[in-house]
PDB file of C-alpha atoms in Angstrom:
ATOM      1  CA  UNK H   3     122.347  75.597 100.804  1.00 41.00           C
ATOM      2  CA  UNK H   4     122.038  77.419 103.840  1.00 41.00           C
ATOM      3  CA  UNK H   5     118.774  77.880 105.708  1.00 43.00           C
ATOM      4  CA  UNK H   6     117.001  75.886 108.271  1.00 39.00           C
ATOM      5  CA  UNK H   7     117.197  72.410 107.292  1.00 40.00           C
ATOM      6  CA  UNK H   8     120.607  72.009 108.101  1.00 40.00           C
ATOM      7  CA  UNK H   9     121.512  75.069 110.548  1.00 39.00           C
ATOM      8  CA  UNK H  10     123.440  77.908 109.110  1.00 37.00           C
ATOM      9  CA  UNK H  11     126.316  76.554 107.112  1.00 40.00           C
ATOM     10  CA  UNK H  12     128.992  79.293 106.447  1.00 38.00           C
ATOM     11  CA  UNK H  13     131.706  79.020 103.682  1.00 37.00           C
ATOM     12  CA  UNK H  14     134.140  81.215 102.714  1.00 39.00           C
ATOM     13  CA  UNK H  15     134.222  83.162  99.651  1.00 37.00           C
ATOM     14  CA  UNK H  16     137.295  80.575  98.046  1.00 40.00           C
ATOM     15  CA  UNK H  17     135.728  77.529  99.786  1.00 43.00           C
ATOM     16  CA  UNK H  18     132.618  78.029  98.200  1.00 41.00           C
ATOM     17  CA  UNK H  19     135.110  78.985  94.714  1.00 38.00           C
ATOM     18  CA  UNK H  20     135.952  75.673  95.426  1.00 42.00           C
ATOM     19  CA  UNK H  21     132.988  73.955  95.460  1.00 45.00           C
ATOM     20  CA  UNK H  22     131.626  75.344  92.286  1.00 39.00           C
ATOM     21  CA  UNK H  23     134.657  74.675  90.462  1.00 38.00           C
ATOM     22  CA  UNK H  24     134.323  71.361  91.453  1.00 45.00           C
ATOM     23  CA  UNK H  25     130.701  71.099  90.078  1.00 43.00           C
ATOM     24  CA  UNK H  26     128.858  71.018  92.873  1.00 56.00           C
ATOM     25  CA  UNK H  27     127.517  74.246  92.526  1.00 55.00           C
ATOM     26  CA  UNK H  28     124.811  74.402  89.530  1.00 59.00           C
ATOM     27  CA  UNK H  29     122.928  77.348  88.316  1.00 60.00           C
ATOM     28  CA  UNK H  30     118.995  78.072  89.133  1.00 71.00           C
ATOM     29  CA  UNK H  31     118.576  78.109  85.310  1.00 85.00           C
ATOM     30  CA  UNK H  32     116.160  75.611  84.070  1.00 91.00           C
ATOM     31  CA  UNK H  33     117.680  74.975  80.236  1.00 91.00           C
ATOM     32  CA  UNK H  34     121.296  74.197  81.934  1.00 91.00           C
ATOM     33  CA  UNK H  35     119.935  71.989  84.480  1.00 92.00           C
ATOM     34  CA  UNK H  36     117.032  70.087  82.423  1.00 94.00           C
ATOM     35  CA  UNK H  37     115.421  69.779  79.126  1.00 95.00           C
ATOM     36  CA  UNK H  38     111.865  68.303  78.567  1.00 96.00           C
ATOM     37  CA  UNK H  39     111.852  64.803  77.721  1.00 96.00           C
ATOM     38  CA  UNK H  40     108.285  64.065  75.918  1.00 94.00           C
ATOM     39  CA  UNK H  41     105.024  66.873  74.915  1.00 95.00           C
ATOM     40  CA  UNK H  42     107.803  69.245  74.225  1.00 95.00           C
ATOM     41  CA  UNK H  43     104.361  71.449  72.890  1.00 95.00           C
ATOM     42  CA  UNK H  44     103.099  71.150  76.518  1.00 96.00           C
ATOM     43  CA  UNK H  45     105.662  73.616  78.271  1.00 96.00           C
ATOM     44  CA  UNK H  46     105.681  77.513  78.656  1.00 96.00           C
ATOM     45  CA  UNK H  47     108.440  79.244  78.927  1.00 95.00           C
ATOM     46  CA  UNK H  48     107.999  82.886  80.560  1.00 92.00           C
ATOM     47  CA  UNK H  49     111.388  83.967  82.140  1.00 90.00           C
ATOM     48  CA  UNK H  50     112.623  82.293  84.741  1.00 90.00           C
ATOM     49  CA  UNK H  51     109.618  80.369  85.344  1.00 94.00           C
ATOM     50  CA  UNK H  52     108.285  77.108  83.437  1.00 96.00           C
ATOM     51  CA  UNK H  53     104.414  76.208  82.833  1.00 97.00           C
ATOM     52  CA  UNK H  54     103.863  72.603  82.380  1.00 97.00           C
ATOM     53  CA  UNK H  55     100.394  71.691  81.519  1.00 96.00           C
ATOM     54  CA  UNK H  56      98.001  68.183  81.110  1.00 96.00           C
ATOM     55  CA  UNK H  57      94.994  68.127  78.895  1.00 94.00           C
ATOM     56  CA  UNK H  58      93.072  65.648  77.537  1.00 91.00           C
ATOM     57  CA  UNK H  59      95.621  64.884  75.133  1.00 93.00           C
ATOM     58  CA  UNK H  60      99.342  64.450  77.211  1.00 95.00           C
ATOM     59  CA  UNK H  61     101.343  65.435  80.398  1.00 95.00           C
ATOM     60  CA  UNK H  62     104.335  66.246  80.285  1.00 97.00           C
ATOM     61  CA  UNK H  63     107.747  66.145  81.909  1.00 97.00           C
ATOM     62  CA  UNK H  64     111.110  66.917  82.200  1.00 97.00           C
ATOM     63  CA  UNK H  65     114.739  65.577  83.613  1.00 97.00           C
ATOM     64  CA  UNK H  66     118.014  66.807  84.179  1.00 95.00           C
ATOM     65  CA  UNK H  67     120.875  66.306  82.029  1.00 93.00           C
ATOM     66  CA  UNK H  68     122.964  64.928  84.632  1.00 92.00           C
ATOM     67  CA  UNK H  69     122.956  62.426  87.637  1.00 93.00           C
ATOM     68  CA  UNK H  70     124.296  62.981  91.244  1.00 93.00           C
ATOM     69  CA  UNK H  71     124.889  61.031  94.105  1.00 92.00           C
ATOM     70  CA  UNK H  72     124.863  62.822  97.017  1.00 93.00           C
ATOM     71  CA  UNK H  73     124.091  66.491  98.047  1.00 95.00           C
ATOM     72  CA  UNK H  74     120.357  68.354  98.198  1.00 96.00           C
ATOM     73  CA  UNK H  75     117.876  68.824  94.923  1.00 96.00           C
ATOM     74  CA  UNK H  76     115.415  71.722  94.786  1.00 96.00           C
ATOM     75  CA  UNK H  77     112.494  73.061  92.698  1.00 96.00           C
ATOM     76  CA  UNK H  78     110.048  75.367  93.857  1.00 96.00           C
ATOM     77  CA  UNK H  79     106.489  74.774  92.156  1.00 97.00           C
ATOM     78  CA  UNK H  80     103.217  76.286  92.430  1.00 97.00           C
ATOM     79  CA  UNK H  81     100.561  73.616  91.843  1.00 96.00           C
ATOM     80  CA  UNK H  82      97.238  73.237  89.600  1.00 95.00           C
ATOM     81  CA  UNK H  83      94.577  75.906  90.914  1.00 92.00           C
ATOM     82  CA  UNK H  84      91.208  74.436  91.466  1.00 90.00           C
ATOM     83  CA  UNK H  85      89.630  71.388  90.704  1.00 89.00           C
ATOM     84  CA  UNK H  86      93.186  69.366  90.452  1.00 89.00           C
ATOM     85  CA  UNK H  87      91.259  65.902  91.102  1.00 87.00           C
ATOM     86  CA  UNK H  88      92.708  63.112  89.126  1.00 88.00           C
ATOM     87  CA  UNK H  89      95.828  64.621  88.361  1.00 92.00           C
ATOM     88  CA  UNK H  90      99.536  63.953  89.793  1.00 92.00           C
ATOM     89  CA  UNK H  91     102.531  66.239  89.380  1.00 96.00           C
ATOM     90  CA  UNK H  92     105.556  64.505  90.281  1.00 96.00           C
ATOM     91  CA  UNK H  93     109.244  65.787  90.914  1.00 97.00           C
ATOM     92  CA  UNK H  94     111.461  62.603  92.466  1.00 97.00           C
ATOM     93  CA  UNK H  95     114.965  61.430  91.435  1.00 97.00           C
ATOM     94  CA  UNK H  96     115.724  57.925  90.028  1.00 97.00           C
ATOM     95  CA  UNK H  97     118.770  55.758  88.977  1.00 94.00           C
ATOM     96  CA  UNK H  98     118.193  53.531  85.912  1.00 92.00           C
ATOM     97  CA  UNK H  99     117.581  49.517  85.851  1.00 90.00           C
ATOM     98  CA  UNK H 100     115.155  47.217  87.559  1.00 90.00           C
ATOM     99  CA  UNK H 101     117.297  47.050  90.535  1.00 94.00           C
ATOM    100  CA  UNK H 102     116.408  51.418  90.453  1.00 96.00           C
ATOM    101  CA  UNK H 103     116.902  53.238  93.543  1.00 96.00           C
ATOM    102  CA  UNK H 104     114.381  56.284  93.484  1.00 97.00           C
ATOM    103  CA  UNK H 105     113.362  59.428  95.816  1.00 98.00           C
ATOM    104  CA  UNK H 106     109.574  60.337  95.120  1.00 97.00           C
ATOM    105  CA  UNK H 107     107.207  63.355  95.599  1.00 97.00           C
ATOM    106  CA  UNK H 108     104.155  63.117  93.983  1.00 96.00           C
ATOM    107  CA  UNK H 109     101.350  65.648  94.891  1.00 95.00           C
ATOM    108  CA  UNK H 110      97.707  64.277  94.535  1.00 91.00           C
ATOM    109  CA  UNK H 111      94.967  66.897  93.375  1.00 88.00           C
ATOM    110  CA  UNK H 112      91.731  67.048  94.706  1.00 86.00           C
ATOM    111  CA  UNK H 113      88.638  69.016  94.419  1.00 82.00           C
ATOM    112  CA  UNK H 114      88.359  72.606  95.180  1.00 73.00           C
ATOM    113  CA  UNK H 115      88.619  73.459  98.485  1.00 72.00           C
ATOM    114  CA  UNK H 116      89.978  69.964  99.888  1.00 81.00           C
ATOM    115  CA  UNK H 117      93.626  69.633 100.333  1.00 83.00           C
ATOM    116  CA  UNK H 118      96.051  68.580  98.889  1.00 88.00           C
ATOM    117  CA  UNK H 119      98.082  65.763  99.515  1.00 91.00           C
ATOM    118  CA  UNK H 120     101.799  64.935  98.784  1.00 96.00           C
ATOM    119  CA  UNK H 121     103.031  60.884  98.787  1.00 96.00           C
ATOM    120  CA  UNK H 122     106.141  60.098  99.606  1.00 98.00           C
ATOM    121  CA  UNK H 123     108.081  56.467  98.478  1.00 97.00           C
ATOM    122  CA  UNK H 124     111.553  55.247  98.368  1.00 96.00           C
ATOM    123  CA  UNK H 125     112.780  52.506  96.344  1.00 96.00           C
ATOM    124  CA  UNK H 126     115.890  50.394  97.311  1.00 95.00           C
ATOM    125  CA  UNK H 127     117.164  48.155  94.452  1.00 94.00           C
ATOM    126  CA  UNK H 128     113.854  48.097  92.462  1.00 94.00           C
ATOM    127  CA  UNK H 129     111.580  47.418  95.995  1.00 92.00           C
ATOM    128  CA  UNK H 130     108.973  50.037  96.598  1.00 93.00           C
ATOM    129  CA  UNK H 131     105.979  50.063  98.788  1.00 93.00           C
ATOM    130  CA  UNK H 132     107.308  52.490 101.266  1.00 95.00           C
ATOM    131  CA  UNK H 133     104.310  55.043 100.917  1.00 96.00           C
ATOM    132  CA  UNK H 134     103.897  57.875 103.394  1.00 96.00           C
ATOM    133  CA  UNK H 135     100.615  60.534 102.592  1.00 96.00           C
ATOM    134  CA  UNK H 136     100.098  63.974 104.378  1.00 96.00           C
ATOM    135  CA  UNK H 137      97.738  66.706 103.768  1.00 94.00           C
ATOM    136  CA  UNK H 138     100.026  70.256 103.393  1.00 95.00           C
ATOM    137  CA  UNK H 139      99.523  72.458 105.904  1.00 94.00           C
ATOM    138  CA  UNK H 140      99.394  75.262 103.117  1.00 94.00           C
ATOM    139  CA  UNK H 141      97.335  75.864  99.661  1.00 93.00           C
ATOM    140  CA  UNK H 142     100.536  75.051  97.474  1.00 95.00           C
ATOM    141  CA  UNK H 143      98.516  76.363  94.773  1.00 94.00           C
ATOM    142  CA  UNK H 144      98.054  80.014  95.746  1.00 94.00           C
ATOM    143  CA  UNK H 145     102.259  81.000  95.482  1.00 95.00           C
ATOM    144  CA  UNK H 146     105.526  79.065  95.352  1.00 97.00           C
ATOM    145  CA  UNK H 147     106.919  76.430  97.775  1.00 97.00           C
ATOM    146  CA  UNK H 148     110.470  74.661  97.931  1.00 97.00           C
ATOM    147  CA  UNK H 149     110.664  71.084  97.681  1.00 98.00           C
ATOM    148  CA  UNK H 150     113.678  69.215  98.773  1.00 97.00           C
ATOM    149  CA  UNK H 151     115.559  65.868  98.480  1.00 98.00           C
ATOM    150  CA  UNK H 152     118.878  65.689 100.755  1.00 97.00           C
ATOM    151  CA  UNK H 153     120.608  62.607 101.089  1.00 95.00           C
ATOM    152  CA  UNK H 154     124.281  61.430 101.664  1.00 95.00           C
ATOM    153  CA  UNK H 155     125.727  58.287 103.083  1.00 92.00           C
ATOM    154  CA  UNK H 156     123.251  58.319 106.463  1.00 94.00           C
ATOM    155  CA  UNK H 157     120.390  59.911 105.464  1.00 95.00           C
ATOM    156  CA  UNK H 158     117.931  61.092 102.523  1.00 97.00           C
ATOM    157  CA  UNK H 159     115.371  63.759 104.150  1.00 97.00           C
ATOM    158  CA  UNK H 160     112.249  64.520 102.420  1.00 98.00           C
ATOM    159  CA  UNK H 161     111.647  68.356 102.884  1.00 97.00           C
ATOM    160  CA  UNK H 162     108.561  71.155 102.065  1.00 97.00           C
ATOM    161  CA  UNK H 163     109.825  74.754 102.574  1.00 97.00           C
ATOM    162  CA  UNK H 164     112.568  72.908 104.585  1.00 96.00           C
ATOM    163  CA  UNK H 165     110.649  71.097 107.247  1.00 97.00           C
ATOM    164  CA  UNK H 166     111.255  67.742 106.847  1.00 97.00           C
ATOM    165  CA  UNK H 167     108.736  65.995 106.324  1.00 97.00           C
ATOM    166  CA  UNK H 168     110.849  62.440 105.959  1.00 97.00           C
ATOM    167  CA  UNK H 169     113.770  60.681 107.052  1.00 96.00           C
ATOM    168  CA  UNK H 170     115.014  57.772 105.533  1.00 95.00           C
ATOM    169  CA  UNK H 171     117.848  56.901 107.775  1.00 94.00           C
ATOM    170  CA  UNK H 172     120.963  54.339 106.730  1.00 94.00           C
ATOM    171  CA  UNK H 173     120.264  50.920 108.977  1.00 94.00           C
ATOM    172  CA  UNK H 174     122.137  48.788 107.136  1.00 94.00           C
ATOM    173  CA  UNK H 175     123.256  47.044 109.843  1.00 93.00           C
ATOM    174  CA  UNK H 176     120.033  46.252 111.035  1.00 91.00           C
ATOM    175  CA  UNK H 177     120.113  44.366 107.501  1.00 92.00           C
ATOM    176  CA  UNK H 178     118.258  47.398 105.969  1.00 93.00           C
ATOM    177  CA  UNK H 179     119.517  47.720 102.695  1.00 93.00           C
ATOM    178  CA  UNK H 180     120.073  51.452 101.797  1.00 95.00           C
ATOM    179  CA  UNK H 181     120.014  53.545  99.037  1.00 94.00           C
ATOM    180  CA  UNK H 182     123.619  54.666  98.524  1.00 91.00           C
ATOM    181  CA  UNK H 183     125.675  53.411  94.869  1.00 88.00           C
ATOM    182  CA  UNK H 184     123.650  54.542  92.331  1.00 91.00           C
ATOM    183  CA  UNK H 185     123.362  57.652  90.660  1.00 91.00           C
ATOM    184  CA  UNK H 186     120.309  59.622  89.864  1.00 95.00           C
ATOM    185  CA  UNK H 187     118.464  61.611  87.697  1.00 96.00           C
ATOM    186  CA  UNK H 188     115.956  64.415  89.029  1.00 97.00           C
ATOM    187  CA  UNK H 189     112.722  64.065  86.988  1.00 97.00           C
ATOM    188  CA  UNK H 190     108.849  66.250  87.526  1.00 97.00           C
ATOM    189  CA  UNK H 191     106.285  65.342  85.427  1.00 96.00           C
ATOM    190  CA  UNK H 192     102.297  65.994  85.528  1.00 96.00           C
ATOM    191  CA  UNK H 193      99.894  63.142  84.051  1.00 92.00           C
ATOM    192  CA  UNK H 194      96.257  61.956  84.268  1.00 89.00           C
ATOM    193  CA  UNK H 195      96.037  59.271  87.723  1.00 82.00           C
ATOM    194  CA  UNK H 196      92.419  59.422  88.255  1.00 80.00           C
ATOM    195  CA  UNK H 197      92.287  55.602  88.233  1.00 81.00           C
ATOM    196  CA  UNK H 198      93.800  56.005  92.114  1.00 70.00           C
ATOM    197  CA  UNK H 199      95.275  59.791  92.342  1.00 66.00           C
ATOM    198  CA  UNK H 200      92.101  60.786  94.145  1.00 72.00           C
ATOM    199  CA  UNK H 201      90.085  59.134  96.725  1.00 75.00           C
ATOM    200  CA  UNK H 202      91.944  55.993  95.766  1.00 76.00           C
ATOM    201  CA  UNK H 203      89.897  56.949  92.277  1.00 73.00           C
ATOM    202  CA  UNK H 204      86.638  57.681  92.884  1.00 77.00           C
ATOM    203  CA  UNK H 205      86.749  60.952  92.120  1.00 77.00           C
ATOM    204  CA  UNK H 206      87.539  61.501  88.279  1.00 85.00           C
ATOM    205  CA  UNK H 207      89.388  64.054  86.061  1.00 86.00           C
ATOM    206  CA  UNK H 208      87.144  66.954  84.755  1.00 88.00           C
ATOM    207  CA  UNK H 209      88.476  67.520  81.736  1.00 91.00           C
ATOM    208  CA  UNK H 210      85.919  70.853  81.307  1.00 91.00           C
ATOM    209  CA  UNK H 211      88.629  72.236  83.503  1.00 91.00           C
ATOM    210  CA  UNK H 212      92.038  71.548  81.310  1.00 92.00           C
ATOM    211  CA  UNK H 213      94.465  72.484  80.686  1.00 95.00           C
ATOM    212  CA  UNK H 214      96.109  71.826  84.398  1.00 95.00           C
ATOM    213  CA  UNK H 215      99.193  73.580  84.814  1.00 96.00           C
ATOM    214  CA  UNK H 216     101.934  73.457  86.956  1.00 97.00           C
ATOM    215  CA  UNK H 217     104.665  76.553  87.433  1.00 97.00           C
ATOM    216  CA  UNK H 218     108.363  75.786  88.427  1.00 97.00           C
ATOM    217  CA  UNK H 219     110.765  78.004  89.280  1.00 95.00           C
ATOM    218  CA  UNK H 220     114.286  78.112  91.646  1.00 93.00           C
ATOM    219  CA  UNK H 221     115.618  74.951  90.009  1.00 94.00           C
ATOM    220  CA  UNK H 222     118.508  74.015  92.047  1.00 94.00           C
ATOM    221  CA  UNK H 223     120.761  71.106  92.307  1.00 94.00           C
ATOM    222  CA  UNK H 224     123.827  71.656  94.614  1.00 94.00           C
ATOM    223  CA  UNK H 225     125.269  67.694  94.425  1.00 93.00           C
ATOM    224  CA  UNK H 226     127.920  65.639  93.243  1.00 91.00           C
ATOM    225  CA  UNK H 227     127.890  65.143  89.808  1.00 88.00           C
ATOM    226  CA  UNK H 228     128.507  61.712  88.817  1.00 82.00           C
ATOM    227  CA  UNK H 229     130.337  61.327  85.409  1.00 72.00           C
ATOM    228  CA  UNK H 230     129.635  58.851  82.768  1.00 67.00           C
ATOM    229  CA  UNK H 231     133.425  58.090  81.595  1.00 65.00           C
ATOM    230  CA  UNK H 232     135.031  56.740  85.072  1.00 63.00           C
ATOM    231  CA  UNK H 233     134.321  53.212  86.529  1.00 63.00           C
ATOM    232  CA  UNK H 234     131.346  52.625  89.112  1.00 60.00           C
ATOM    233  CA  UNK H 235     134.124  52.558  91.799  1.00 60.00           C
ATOM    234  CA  UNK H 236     135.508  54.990  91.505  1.00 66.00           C
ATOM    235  CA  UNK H 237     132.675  57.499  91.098  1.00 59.00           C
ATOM    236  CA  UNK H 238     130.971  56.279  94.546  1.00 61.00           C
ATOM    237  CA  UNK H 239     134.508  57.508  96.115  1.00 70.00           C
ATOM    238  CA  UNK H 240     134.394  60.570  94.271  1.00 79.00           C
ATOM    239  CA  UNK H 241     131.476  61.614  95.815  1.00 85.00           C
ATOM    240  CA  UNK H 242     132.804  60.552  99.327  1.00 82.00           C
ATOM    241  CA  UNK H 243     134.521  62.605 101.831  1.00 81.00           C
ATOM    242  CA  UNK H 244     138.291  61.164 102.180  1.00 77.00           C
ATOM    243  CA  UNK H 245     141.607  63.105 103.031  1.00 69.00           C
ATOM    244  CA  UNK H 246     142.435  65.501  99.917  1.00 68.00           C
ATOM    245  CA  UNK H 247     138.227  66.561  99.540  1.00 74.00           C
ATOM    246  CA  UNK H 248     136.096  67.360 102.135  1.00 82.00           C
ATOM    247  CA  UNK H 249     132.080  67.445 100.720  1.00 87.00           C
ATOM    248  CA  UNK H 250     129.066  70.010 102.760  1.00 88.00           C
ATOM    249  CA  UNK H 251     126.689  66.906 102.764  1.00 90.00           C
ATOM    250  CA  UNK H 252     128.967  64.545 104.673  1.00 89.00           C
ATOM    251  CA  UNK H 253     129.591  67.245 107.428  1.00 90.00           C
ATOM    252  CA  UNK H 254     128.763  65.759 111.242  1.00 88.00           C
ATOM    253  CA  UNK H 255     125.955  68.206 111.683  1.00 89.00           C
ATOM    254  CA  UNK H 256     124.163  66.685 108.405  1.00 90.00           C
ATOM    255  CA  UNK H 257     124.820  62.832 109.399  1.00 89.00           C
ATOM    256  CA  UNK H 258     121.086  63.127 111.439  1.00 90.00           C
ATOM    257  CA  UNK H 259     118.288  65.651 112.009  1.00 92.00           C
ATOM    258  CA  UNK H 260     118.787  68.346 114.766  1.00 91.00           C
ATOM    259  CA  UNK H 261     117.016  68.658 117.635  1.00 94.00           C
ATOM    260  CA  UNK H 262     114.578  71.275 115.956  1.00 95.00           C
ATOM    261  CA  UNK H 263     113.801  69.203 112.820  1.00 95.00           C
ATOM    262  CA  UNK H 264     113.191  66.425 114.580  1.00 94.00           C
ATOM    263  CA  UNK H 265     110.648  68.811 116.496  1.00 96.00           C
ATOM    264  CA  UNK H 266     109.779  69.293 113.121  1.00 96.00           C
ATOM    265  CA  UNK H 267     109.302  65.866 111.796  1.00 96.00           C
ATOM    266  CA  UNK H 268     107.254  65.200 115.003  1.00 96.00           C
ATOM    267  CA  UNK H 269     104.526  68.138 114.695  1.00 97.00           C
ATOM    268  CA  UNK H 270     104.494  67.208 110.627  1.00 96.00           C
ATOM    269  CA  UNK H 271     103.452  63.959 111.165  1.00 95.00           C
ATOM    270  CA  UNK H 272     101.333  63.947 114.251  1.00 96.00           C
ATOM    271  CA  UNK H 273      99.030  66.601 112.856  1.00 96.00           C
ATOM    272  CA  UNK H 274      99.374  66.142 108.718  1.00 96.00           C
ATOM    273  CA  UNK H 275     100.096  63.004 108.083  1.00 96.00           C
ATOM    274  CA  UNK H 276      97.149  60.342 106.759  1.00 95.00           C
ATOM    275  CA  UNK H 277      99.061  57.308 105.585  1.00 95.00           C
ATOM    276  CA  UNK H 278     101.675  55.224 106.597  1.00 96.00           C
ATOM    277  CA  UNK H 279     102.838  52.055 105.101  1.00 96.00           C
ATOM    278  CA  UNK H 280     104.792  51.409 108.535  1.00 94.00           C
ATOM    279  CA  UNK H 281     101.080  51.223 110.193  1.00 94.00           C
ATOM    280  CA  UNK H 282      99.394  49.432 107.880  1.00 95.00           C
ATOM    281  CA  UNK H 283      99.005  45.943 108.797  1.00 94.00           C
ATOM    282  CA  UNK H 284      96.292  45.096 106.125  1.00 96.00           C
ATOM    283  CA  UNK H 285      99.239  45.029 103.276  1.00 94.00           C
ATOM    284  CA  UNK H 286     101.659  44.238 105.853  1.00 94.00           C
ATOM    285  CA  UNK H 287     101.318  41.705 108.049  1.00 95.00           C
ATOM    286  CA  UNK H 288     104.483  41.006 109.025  1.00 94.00           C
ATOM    287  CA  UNK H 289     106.382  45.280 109.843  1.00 93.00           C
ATOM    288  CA  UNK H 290     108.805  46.046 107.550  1.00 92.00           C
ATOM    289  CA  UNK H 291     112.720  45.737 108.852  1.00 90.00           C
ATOM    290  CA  UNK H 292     113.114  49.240 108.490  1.00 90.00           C
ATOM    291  CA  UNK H 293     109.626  50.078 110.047  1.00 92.00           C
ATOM    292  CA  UNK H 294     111.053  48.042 112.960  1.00 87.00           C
ATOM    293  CA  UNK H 295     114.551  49.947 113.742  1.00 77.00           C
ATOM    294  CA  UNK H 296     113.246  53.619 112.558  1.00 70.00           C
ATOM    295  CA  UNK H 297     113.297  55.967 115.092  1.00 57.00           C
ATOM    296  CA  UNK H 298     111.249  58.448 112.906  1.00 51.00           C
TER     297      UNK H 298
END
């Protein structure tokens, strides 16, 4: 929770009590944050880590066994080794329902020795299209690095190692509609894309070189949990800041980037970033709203 994404954020011994007696606290233990949802056969367990593996047969993937709205998701993965192209492992967060809000991640393999790239998307009540690419400035394949989702009622920031890498800021008054009612699971999967994974799918899955396996460890979720039994109403306010709870995520500090993330932001995207839907007139003719107003 604390840590350069967010400045140092200091809690007392019975505030934090607090927090994790209010659930917002979980434990870094995969089985009582997640369970696999389908190739159950496809996951190795070896302490506190978890293999995940593609072949030529199935991916895989996994979900937690509860949703949140509001607060900051983490996993720290290790990617496929060498030739990766044609494969995707994902890890975003999404609400159920065609009107879906969802946070995405999906890292892109390649062939050995090119980089790797991570996509980026939001969806707002079911719309997409919001694609952002960079090339990590890192071999995420070689050791372990943190992934991030934070969002709250202003924000959701996309984060590696916890530079953001993303901001998704709330502009609803500029008619923006924003991603801020609906619960969500956290989900990672790994599957076969090679139809537009890699060099928009010209370069195919080797399947000499399977089984591709991703490693996850650090699974953290410190966010509100949203309950199942309580009406819609009244779980949005549950997760809100009002006079009897105060919550970390809706702290002043957190309702924008600081001056050294958005330093950050600015270095991420002027020197690793390859695709922006913002830029891209060819599928966009008209800019997007958002595109329009966003300051990042």
């Amino acid at each position: 929770m604390a840590g350069s994404a967010f400045g140092i954020m200091v809690f007392s011994l019975s505030a934090f009590l607090s927090l994790a007696l209010l659930g917002l606290v979980s434990s870094a233990k995969f089985d009582e944050l997640f369970q696999p949802t389908w190739a159950f056969d496809h996951f190795t367990y070896e302490g506190e880590q978890i293999h995940m593996k593609l072949d030529n047969f199935s991916g895989a993937g996994f979900q937690s066994k509860n949703k949140y709205l509001f607060g900051k998701v983490s996993l720290q993965i290790k990617l496929i080794e060498g030739d990766s192209a044609g494969t995707v492992t994902a890890f975003y967060m999404s609400s159920d329902g065609p009107q879906h809000n969802e946070f995405d991640f999906e890292f892109l393999g390649n062939t050995t020795g090119e980089p790797y790239s991570v996509q980026t998307n939001l969806y707002v009540n079911g719309v997409g299209n919001r694609e952002q690419r960079l090339n990590l400035w890192f071999d995420p394949t070689t050791e372990f690095h943190s992934y991030s989702i934070f969002w709250n009622q202003r924000q959701v920031v996309f984060l590696v190692d916890e530079t953001p890498i993303r901001v998704h800021t709330n502009m609803e008054n500029k008619g923006v509609p924003f991603p801020k009612d609906q619960a969500m699971g956290v989900y990672s999967s790994i599957w076969n894309a090679d139809d537009w994974a890699t060099q928009g799918g010209r370069v195919k899955t080797d399947w000499s070189h399977a089984p591709f396996i991703a490693t996850y460890k650090g699974f953290e979720i410190n966010a509100c949990e949203y309950p199942v039994s309580i009406a819609a109403a009244d779980k949005a306010k549950k997760c809100i800041s009002n006079g009897g709870q105060k919550y970390w995520w809706d702290e002043p500090t957190l309702s924008e980037l600081s001056v050294h993330q958005n330093h950050q932001l600015v270095w991420v995207k002027a020197h690793h970033m390859v695709y922006d839907y913002c830029t891209d007139s060819a599928r966009f003719p008209v800019t997007p709203l958002e595109c329009v107003h966003h300051r990042h």
